[in-house]
mmCIF file with all atom_site columns, C-alpha atoms in Angstrom:
data_model
loop_
_atom_site.group_PDB
_atom_site.id
_atom_site.type_symbol
_atom_site.label_atom_id
_atom_site.label_alt_id
_atom_site.label_comp_id
_atom_site.label_asym_id
_atom_site.label_entity_id
_atom_site.label_seq_id
_atom_site.pdbx_PDB_ins_code
_atom_site.Cartn_x
_atom_site.Cartn_y
_atom_site.Cartn_z
_atom_site.occupancy
_atom_site.B_iso_or_equiv
_atom_site.pdbx_formal_charge
_atom_site.auth_seq_id
_atom_site.auth_comp_id
_atom_site.auth_asym_id
_atom_site.auth_atom_id
_atom_site.pdbx_PDB_model_num
ATOM 1  C CA . MET T 1 1  ? 10.592  -17.395 -12.758 1.00 59.00 ? 1  MET T CA 1
ATOM 2  C CA . LYS T 1 2  ? 8.274   -15.020 -12.594 1.00 70.00 ? 2  LYS T CA 1
ATOM 3  C CA . PRO T 1 3  ? 9.141   -11.489 -10.952 1.00 72.00 ? 3  PRO T CA 1
ATOM 4  C CA . THR T 1 4  ? 7.644   -11.057 -7.359  1.00 89.00 ? 4  THR T CA 1
ATOM 5  C CA . VAL T 1 5  ? 5.560   -8.257  -6.608  1.00 95.00 ? 5  VAL T CA 1
ATOM 6  C CA . ILE T 1 6  ? 5.469   -7.480  -2.911  1.00 96.00 ? 6  ILE T CA 1
ATOM 7  C CA . LEU T 1 7  ? 3.556   -4.791  -1.181  1.00 97.00 ? 7  LEU T CA 1
ATOM 8  C CA . ARG T 1 8  ? 4.931   -3.682  1.930   1.00 97.00 ? 8  ARG T CA 1
ATOM 9  C CA . VAL T 1 9  ? 2.716   -1.834  4.343   1.00 96.00 ? 9  VAL T CA 1
ATOM 10 C CA . ASP T 1 10 ? 3.633   -0.280  7.209   1.00 94.00 ? 10 ASP T CA 1
ATOM 11 C CA . ALA T 1 11 ? 1.410   1.459   9.844   1.00 92.00 ? 11 ALA T CA 1
ATOM 12 C CA . SER T 1 12 ? 3.241   2.321   12.885  1.00 90.00 ? 12 SER T CA 1
ATOM 13 C CA . ALA T 1 13 ? 3.968   5.897   13.968  1.00 88.00 ? 13 ALA T CA 1
ATOM 14 C CA . ARG T 1 14 ? 7.116   5.125   15.414  1.00 88.00 ? 14 ARG T CA 1
ATOM 15 C CA . SER T 1 15 ? 10.539  5.515   13.216  1.00 82.00 ? 15 SER T CA 1
ATOM 16 C CA . ALA T 1 16 ? 12.464  2.515   12.151  1.00 77.00 ? 16 ALA T CA 1
ATOM 17 C CA . ALA T 1 17 ? 14.741  2.524   14.204  1.00 82.00 ? 17 ALA T CA 1
ATOM 18 C CA . GLU T 1 18 ? 12.558  2.544   17.157  1.00 89.00 ? 18 GLU T CA 1
ATOM 19 C CA . SER T 1 19 ? 9.520   0.070   15.802  1.00 91.00 ? 19 SER T CA 1
ATOM 20 C CA . TYR T 1 20 ? 9.575   -3.433  16.161  1.00 92.00 ? 20 TYR T CA 1
ATOM 21 C CA . SER T 1 21 ? 6.920   -4.025  13.571  1.00 94.00 ? 21 SER T CA 1
ATOM 22 C CA . ARG T 1 22 ? 9.002   -1.989  10.914  1.00 94.00 ? 22 ARG T CA 1
ATOM 23 C CA . GLN T 1 23 ? 12.250  -4.360  12.148  1.00 94.00 ? 23 GLN T CA 1
ATOM 24 C CA . LEU T 1 24 ? 10.366  -7.411  11.520  1.00 94.00 ? 24 LEU T CA 1
ATOM 25 C CA . GLY T 1 25 ? 9.053   -5.910  8.443   1.00 95.00 ? 25 GLY T CA 1
ATOM 26 C CA . ASP T 1 26 ? 12.979  -5.249  7.283   1.00 95.00 ? 26 ASP T CA 1
ATOM 27 C CA . TYR T 1 27 ? 13.939  -8.690  8.466   1.00 96.00 ? 27 TYR T CA 1
ATOM 28 C CA . LEU T 1 28 ? 11.206  -10.397 6.646   1.00 95.00 ? 28 LEU T CA 1
ATOM 29 C CA . LEU T 1 29 ? 11.401  -8.447  3.314   1.00 96.00 ? 29 LEU T CA 1
ATOM 30 C CA . ALA T 1 30 ? 14.888  -9.365  3.080   1.00 96.00 ? 30 ALA T CA 1
ATOM 31 C CA . LYS T 1 31 ? 14.671  -12.772 3.535   1.00 94.00 ? 31 LYS T CA 1
ATOM 32 C CA . LEU T 1 32 ? 11.804  -12.971 0.622   1.00 92.00 ? 32 LEU T CA 1
ATOM 33 C CA . VAL T 1 33 ? 14.016  -10.565 -2.050  1.00 93.00 ? 33 VAL T CA 1
ATOM 34 C CA . GLN T 1 34 ? 16.940  -13.239 -1.070  1.00 92.00 ? 34 GLN T CA 1
ATOM 35 C CA . GLN T 1 35 ? 14.777  -16.148 -2.100  1.00 90.00 ? 35 GLN T CA 1
ATOM 36 C CA . HIS T 1 36 ? 13.296  -14.295 -5.127  1.00 88.00 ? 36 HIS T CA 1
ATOM 37 C CA . PRO T 1 37 ? 16.038  -11.662 -6.410  1.00 89.00 ? 37 PRO T CA 1
ATOM 38 C CA . GLN T 1 38 ? 13.678  -10.274 -9.197  1.00 91.00 ? 38 GLN T CA 1
ATOM 39 C CA . THR T 1 39 ? 11.426  -8.918  -6.868  1.00 93.00 ? 39 THR T CA 1
ATOM 40 C CA . THR T 1 40 ? 9.286   -5.798  -7.108  1.00 95.00 ? 40 THR T CA 1
ATOM 41 C CA . ILE T 1 41 ? 9.089   -3.903  -3.747  1.00 96.00 ? 41 ILE T CA 1
ATOM 42 C CA . LEU T 1 42 ? 6.287   -1.536  -3.491  1.00 96.00 ? 42 LEU T CA 1
ATOM 43 C CA . ARG T 1 43 ? 5.617   0.585   -0.149  1.00 95.00 ? 43 ARG T CA 1
ATOM 44 C CA . ARG T 1 44 ? 2.765   2.236   1.845   1.00 94.00 ? 44 ARG T CA 1
ATOM 45 C CA . ASP T 1 45 ? 3.717   3.865   5.107   1.00 93.00 ? 45 ASP T CA 1
ATOM 46 C CA . LEU T 1 46 ? 0.145   4.472   6.686   1.00 90.00 ? 46 LEU T CA 1
ATOM 47 C CA . SER T 1 47 ? 2.011   7.058   9.406   1.00 88.00 ? 47 SER T CA 1
ATOM 48 C CA . LYS T 1 48 ? 2.592   9.426   6.567   1.00 88.00 ? 48 LYS T CA 1
ATOM 49 C CA . GLY T 1 49 ? -1.234  9.856   5.651   1.00 82.00 ? 49 GLY T CA 1
ATOM 50 C CA . VAL T 1 50 ? -4.330  7.652   5.312   1.00 78.00 ? 50 VAL T CA 1
ATOM 51 C CA . LEU T 1 51 ? -7.340  8.778   2.975   1.00 77.00 ? 51 LEU T CA 1
ATOM 52 C CA . PHE T 1 52 ? -10.649 9.363   4.216   1.00 82.00 ? 52 PHE T CA 1
ATOM 53 C CA . LEU T 1 53 ? -13.625 8.727   2.063   1.00 81.00 ? 53 LEU T CA 1
ATOM 54 C CA . THR T 1 54 ? -15.790 11.679  1.275   1.00 85.00 ? 54 THR T CA 1
ATOM 55 C CA . GLU T 1 55 ? -19.075 11.739  -0.160  1.00 87.00 ? 55 GLU T CA 1
ATOM 56 C CA . GLU T 1 56 ? -17.889 13.134  -3.399  1.00 85.00 ? 56 GLU T CA 1
ATOM 57 C CA . GLN T 1 57 ? -15.471 10.102  -3.778  1.00 86.00 ? 57 GLN T CA 1
ATOM 58 C CA . ILE T 1 58 ? -18.316 7.441   -3.037  1.00 86.00 ? 58 ILE T CA 1
ATOM 59 C CA . ALA T 1 59 ? -20.493 9.050   -5.608  1.00 86.00 ? 59 ALA T CA 1
ATOM 60 C CA . GLY T 1 60 ? -17.586 9.506   -8.351  1.00 86.00 ? 60 GLY T CA 1
ATOM 61 C CA . ARG T 1 61 ? -16.943 5.455   -7.540  1.00 86.00 ? 61 ARG T CA 1
ATOM 62 C CA . GLU T 1 62 ? -20.606 4.849   -8.201  1.00 90.00 ? 62 GLU T CA 1
ATOM 63 C CA . MET T 1 63 ? -20.550 6.255   -11.850 1.00 88.00 ? 63 MET T CA 1
ATOM 64 C CA . LEU T 1 64 ? -18.849 5.015   -14.751 1.00 90.00 ? 64 LEU T CA 1
ATOM 65 C CA . GLU T 1 65 ? -15.095 6.050   -15.430 1.00 86.00 ? 65 GLU T CA 1
ATOM 66 C CA . LYS T 1 66 ? -16.619 8.426   -18.429 1.00 90.00 ? 66 LYS T CA 1
ATOM 67 C CA . ASP T 1 67 ? -19.142 9.787   -16.787 1.00 90.00 ? 67 ASP T CA 1
ATOM 68 C CA . ARG T 1 68 ? -17.056 11.222  -13.870 1.00 89.00 ? 68 ARG T CA 1
ATOM 69 C CA . THR T 1 69 ? -15.854 14.979  -13.803 1.00 88.00 ? 69 THR T CA 1
ATOM 70 C CA . ALA T 1 70 ? -12.286 16.377  -13.658 1.00 90.00 ? 70 ALA T CA 1
ATOM 71 C CA . ALA T 1 71 ? -12.756 17.109  -9.932  1.00 88.00 ? 71 ALA T CA 1
ATOM 72 C CA . GLN T 1 72 ? -13.979 13.785  -9.171  1.00 87.00 ? 72 GLN T CA 1
ATOM 73 C CA . GLN T 1 73 ? -11.238 11.603  -11.627 1.00 89.00 ? 73 GLN T CA 1
ATOM 74 C CA . ALA T 1 74 ? -8.777  13.934  -9.148  1.00 90.00 ? 74 ALA T CA 1
ATOM 75 C CA . LEU T 1 75 ? -10.415 13.163  -5.876  1.00 88.00 ? 75 LEU T CA 1
ATOM 76 C CA . LEU T 1 76 ? -10.268 8.991   -7.242  1.00 90.00 ? 76 LEU T CA 1
ATOM 77 C CA . LYS T 1 77 ? -6.674  9.068   -8.433  1.00 90.00 ? 77 LYS T CA 1
ATOM 78 C CA . PRO T 1 78 ? -4.812  8.337   -4.821  1.00 89.00 ? 78 PRO T CA 1
ATOM 79 C CA . SER T 1 79 ? -7.431  5.344   -3.954  1.00 87.00 ? 79 SER T CA 1
ATOM 80 C CA . ASP T 1 80 ? -7.064  4.321   -7.298  1.00 89.00 ? 80 ASP T CA 1
ATOM 81 C CA . LYS T 1 81 ? -3.174  4.280   -7.089  1.00 91.00 ? 81 LYS T CA 1
ATOM 82 C CA . MET T 1 82 ? -3.589  2.326   -4.157  1.00 91.00 ? 82 MET T CA 1
ATOM 83 C CA . ILE T 1 83 ? -5.971  -0.008  -5.540  1.00 92.00 ? 83 ILE T CA 1
ATOM 84 C CA . ALA T 1 84 ? -3.336  -0.645  -8.391  1.00 95.00 ? 84 ALA T CA 1
ATOM 85 C CA . GLU T 1 85 ? -0.636  -0.978  -6.097  1.00 95.00 ? 85 GLU T CA 1
ATOM 86 C CA . LEU T 1 86 ? -2.839  -3.751  -4.276  1.00 95.00 ? 86 LEU T CA 1
ATOM 87 C CA . ARG T 1 87 ? -4.202  -5.760  -7.727  1.00 96.00 ? 87 ARG T CA 1
ATOM 88 C CA . ALA T 1 88 ? -0.078  -5.837  -8.582  1.00 95.00 ? 88 ALA T CA 1
ATOM 89 C CA . ALA T 1 89 ? 1.239   -7.437  -5.612  1.00 96.00 ? 89 ALA T CA 1
ATOM 90 C CA . ASP T 1 90 ? 1.776   -11.110 -5.218  1.00 94.00 ? 90 ASP T CA 1
ATOM 91 C CA . VAL T 1 91 ? 2.609   -10.839 -1.640  1.00 94.00 ? 91 VAL T CA 1
ATOM 92 C CA . LEU T 1 92 ? 1.411   -8.429  1.011   1.00 96.00 ? 92 LEU T CA 1
ATOM 93 C CA . LEU T 1 93 ? 3.751   -7.893  3.932   1.00 96.00 ? 93 LEU T CA 1
ATOM 94 C CA . LEU T 1 94 ? 1.598   -6.196  6.552   1.00 96.00 ? 94 LEU T CA 1
ATOM 95 C CA . THR T 1 95 ? 3.468   -4.537  9.536   1.00 94.00 ? 95 THR T CA 1
ATOM 96 C CA . PRO T 1 96 ? 1.047   -3.152  11.858  1.00 92.00 ? 96 PRO T CA 1
ATOM 97 C CA . PRO T 1 97 ? 2.274   -1.308  15.229  1.00 89.00 ? 97 PRO T CA 1
ATOM 98 C CA . ILE T 1 98 ? 3.074   -3.661  18.138  1.00 81.00 ? 98 ILE T CA 1
ATOM 99 C CA . TYR T 1 99 ? 2.352   -1.328  21.178  1.00 77.00 ? 99 TYR T CA 1
#
């Protein structure tokens, strides 16, 4: 069986002890891992910071990678990492806040 990659994206500003959505995510993740022991888990916590698009990032995205300056490449590195996480995932586990 092919290993499963799960990307878990948390968005609640509350801690795990206080967040029902994070607790539900923990429960669902445990069940998924139980069913698929070879699982790789990627985590992204949006409460720790969200990227905001800038004009420079948009300009860098619109050009070929080989034509980007070092500054543009550095600006795009965090979003490139997130895109790679999303593409690598077989399963998305989204835990938006429940207020």
